[in-house]
Short mmCIF file of C-alpha atoms in Angstrom, two decimals:
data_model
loop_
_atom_site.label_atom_id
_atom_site.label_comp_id
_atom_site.label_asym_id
_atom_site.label_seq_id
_atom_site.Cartn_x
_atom_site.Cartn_y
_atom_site.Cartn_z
CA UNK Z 1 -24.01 -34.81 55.75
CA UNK Z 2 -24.15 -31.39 55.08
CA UNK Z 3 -22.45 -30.79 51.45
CA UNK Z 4 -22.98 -26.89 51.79
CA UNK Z 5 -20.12 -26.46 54.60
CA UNK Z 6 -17.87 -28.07 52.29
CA UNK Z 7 -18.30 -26.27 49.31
CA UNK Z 8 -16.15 -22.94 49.98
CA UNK Z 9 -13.14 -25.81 50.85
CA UNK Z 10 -13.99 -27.56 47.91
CA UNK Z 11 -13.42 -24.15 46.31
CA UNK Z 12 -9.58 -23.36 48.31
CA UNK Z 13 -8.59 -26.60 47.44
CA UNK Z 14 -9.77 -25.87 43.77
CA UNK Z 15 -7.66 -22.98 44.37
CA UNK Z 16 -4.02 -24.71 45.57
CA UNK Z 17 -4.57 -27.10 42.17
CA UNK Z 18 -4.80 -24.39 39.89
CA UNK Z 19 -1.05 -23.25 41.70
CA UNK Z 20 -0.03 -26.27 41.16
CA UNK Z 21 -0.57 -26.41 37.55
CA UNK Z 22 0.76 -22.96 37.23
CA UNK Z 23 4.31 -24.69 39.01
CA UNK Z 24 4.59 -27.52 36.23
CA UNK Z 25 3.87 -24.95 32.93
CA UNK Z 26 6.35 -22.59 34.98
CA UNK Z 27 9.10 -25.44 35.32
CA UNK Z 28 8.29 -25.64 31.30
CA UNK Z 29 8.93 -22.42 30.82
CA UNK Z 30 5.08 -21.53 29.18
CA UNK Z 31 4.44 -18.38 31.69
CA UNK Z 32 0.92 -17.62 29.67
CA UNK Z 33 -0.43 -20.61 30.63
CA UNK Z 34 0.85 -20.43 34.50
CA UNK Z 35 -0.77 -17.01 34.10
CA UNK Z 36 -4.01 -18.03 32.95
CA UNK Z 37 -4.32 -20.41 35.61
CA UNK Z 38 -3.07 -18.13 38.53
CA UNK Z 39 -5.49 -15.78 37.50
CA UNK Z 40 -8.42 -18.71 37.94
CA UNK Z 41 -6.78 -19.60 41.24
CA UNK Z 42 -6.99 -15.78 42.18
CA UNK Z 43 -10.80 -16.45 41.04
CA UNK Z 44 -11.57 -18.75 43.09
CA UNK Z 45 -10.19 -17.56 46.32
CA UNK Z 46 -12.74 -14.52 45.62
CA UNK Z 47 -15.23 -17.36 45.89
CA UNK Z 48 -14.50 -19.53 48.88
CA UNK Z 49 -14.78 -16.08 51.09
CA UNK Z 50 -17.94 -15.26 49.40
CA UNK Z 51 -19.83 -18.69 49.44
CA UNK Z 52 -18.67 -19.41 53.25
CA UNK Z 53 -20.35 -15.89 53.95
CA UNK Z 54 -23.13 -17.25 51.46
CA UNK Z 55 -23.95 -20.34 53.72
CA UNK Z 56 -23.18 -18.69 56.75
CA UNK Z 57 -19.83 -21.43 57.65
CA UNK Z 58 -17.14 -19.33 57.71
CA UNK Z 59 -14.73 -21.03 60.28
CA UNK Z 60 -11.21 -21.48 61.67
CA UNK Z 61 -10.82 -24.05 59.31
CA UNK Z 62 -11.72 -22.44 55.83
CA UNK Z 63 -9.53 -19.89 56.93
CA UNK Z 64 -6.10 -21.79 57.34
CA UNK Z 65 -7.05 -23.82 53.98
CA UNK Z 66 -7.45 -20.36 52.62
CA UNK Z 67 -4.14 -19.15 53.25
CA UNK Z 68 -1.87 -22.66 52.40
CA UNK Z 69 -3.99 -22.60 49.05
CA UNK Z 70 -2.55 -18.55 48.85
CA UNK Z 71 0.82 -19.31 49.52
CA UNK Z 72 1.04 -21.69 46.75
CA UNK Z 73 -0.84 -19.68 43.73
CA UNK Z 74 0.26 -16.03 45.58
CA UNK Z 75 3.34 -17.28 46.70
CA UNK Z 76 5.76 -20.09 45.16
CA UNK Z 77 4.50 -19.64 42.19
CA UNK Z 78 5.50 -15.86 41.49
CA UNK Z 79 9.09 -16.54 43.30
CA UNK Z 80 9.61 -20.25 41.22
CA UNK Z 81 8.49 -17.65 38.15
CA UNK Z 82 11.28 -14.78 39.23
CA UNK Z 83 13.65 -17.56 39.70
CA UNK Z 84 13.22 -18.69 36.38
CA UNK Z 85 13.85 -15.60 34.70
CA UNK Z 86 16.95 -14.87 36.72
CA UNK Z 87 18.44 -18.25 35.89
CA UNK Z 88 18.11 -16.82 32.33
CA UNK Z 89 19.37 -13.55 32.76
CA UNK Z 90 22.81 -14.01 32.42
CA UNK Z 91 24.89 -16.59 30.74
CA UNK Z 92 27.99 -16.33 33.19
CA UNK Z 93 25.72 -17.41 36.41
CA UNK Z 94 26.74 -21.29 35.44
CA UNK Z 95 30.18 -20.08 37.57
CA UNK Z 96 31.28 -19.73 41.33
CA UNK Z 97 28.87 -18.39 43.77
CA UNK Z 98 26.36 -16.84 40.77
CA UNK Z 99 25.11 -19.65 40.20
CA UNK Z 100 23.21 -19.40 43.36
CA UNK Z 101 21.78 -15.72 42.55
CA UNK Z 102 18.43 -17.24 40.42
CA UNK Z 103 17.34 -19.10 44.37
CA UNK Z 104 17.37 -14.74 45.49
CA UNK Z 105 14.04 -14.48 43.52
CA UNK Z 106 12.36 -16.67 46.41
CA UNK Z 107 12.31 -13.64 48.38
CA UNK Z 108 8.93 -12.79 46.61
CA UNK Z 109 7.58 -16.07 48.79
CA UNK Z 110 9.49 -15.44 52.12
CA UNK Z 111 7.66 -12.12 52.05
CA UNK Z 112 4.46 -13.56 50.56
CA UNK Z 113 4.55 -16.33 53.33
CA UNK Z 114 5.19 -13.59 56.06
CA UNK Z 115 2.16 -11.51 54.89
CA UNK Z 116 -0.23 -14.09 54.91
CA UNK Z 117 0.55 -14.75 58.23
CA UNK Z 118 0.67 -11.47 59.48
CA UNK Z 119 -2.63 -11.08 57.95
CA UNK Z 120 -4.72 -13.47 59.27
CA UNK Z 121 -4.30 -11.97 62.70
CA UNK Z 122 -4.06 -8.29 61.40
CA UNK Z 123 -7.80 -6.81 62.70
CA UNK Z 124 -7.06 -3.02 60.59
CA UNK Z 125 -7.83 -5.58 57.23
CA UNK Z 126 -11.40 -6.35 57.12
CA UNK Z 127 -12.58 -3.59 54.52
CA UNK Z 128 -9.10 -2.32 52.93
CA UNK Z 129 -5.41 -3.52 53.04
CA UNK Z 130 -2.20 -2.77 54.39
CA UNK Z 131 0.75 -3.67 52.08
CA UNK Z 132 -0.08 -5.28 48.83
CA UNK Z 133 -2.15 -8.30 48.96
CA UNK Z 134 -0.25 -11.46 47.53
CA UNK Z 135 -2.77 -12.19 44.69
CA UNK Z 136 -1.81 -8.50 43.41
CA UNK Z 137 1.59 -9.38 43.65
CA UNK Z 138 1.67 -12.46 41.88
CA UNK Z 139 -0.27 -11.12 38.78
CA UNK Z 140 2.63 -8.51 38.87
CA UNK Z 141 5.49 -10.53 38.69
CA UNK Z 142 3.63 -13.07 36.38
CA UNK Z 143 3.45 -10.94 33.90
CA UNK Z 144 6.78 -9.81 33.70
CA UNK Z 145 7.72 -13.10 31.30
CA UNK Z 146 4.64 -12.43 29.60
CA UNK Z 147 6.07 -8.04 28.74
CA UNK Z 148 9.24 -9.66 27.68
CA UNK Z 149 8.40 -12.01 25.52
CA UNK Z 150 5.19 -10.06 23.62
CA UNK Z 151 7.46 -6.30 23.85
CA UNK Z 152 11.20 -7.11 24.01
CA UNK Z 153 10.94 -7.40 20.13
CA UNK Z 154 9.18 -3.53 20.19
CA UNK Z 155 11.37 -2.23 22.39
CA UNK Z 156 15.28 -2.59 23.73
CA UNK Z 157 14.73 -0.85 26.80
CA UNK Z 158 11.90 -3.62 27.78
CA UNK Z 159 14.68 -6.81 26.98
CA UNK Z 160 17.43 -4.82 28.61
CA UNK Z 161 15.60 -4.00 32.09
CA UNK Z 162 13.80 -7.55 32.61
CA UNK Z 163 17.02 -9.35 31.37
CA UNK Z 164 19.10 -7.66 33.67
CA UNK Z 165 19.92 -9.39 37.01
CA UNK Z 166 20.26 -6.93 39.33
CA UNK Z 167 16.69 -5.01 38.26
CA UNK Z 168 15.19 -8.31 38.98
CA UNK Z 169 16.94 -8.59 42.32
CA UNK Z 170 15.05 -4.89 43.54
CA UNK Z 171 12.16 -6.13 41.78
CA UNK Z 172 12.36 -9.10 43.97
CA UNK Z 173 13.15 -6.84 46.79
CA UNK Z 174 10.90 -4.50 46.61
CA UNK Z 175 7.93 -6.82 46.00
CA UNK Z 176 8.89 -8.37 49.70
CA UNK Z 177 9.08 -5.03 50.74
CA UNK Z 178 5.70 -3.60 49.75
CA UNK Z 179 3.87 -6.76 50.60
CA UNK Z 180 4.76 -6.34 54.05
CA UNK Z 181 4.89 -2.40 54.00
CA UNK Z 182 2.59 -0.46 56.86
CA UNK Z 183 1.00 1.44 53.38
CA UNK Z 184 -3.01 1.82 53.68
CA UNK Z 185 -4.09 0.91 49.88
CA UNK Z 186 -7.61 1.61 49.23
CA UNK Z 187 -10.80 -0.55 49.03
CA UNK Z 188 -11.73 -1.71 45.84
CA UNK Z 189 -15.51 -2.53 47.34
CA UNK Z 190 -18.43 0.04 46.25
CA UNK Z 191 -20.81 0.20 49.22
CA UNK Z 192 -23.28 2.93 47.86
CA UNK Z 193 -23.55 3.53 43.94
CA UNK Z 194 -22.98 7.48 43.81
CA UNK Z 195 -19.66 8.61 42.45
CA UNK Z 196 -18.74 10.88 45.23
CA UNK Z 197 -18.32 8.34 47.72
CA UNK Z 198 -16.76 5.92 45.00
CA UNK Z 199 -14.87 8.78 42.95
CA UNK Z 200 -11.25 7.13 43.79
CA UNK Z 201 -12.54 3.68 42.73
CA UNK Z 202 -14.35 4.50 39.67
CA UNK Z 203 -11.19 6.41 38.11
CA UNK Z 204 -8.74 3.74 39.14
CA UNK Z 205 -11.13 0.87 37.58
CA UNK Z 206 -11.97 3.23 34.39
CA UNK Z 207 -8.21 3.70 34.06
CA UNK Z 208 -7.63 -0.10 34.58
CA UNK Z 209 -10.05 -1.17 32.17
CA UNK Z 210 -8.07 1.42 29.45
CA UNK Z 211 -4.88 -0.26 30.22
CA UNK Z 212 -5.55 -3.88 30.64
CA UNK Z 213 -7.82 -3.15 27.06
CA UNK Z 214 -4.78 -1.37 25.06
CA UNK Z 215 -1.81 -2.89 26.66
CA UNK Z 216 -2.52 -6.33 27.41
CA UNK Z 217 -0.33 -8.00 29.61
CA UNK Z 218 1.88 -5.00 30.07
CA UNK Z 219 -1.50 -3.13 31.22
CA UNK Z 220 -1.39 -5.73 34.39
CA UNK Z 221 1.96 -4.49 34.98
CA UNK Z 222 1.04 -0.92 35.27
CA UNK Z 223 -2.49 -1.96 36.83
CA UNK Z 224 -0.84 -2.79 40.39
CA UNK Z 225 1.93 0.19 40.27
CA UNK Z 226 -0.52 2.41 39.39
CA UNK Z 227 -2.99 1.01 42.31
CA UNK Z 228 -0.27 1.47 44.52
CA UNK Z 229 1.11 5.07 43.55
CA UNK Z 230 -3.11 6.06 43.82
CA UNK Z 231 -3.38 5.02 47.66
CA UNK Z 232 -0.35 6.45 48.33
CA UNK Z 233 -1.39 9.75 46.83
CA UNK Z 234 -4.59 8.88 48.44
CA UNK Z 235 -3.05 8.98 51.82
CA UNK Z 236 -1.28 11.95 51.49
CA UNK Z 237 -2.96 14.33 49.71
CA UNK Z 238 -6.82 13.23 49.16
CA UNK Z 239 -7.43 11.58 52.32
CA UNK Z 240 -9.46 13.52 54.53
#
């Protein structure tokens, strides 16, 4: 039996537990801890790719695995989280049909589910992206909770905006949207160490490093916007 070819499975499946871990603290309302163990799910799906390429077994198989264990921490997770937070947004949903507005924050895995698909018979994605990759995406709208419950106390404008039920709606929305959207974002991979090749990568992980180091959770907020305003500057104006 060869125990290598199993190991970057071993690793996916690792993956799919740690979303559904992140499920039951989310269901218990304790969104640092779903957080914490998203982020190790998002982890280890850097690691099945890189130990199937590793042992030379990449396959058909590690691939579908791949994806169901994505759609879980990438993709029910951040909708079950937006649902949450909706169903807490306003005390009048308990009557007629807005009590059925919270189940709108599932959008986030209809358009999660549709981009995984899409992408695992997309050929333009092998070095860079098109739309925002789920794992992005989740981290995003994980750490929403997380800003409202560490800055609403600092700041009005923070409790007003992520308590109010029709932001989260175009938050919801627009996270479907840009999942799915034809944008090119850039490659976070380094092939040669010089910064003139690497220039775009080396400001937006300098910059990242500043946020996620002074701002916290809020930083991983303004992380992914910022990622996506650079490529689409990138594409307009820097790209040659």
């Amino acid at each position: 039996m060869n125990i290598k070819k199993h190991i970057p499975n071993i690793i996916t499946l690792l993956n799919l537990f740690c979303g559904c871990i992140a499920l039951v603290f989310v269901s218990n309302d304790r969104f640092e801890m779903a957080f914490f163990f998203v982020c190790l799910g998002i982890f280890l799906d850097f690691f099945d790719g890189f130990f199937a390429r590793l042992f030379k077994v990449a396959g058909p198989l590690g691939l579908q695995l791949d994806s169901l264990a994505d759609m879980v921490t990438s993709g029910v997770v951040p909708g079950f989280v937006m649902f949450k937070m909706m169903s807490s947004s306003s005390a009048f949903m308990n009557e007629g049909y807005l009590q059925f507005f919270p189940y709108l924050g599932f959008i986030i895995t209809l358009g999660s589910c549709f981009r995984l698909a899409k992408f695992n018979i997309d050929t333009r994605q092998t070095d860079s992206f098109i739309g925002l990759p789920t794992p992005a995406n989740a981290l995003f709208i994980l750490s929403l909770p997380l800003v409202l419950e560490y800055y609403s106390a600092e700041s009005l404008m923070v409790l007003e905006i992520l308590t109010e039920k029709w932001v989260l709606l175009l938050v919801s929305l627009f996270s479907a949207y840009i999942l799915n959207a034809e944008i090119p974002l850039f490659s976070l991979k380094i092939k040669k160490f010089n910064f003139k090749d690497n220039a775009l990568q080396m400001i937006f992980l300098a910059i990242s490093i500043f946020l996620l180091l002074f701002l916290q959770y809020l930083g991983v907020t303004l992380v992914i916007i910022f990622y996506v305003l650079l490529s689409v500057i990138n594409n307009k104006f820097l790209k040659k």
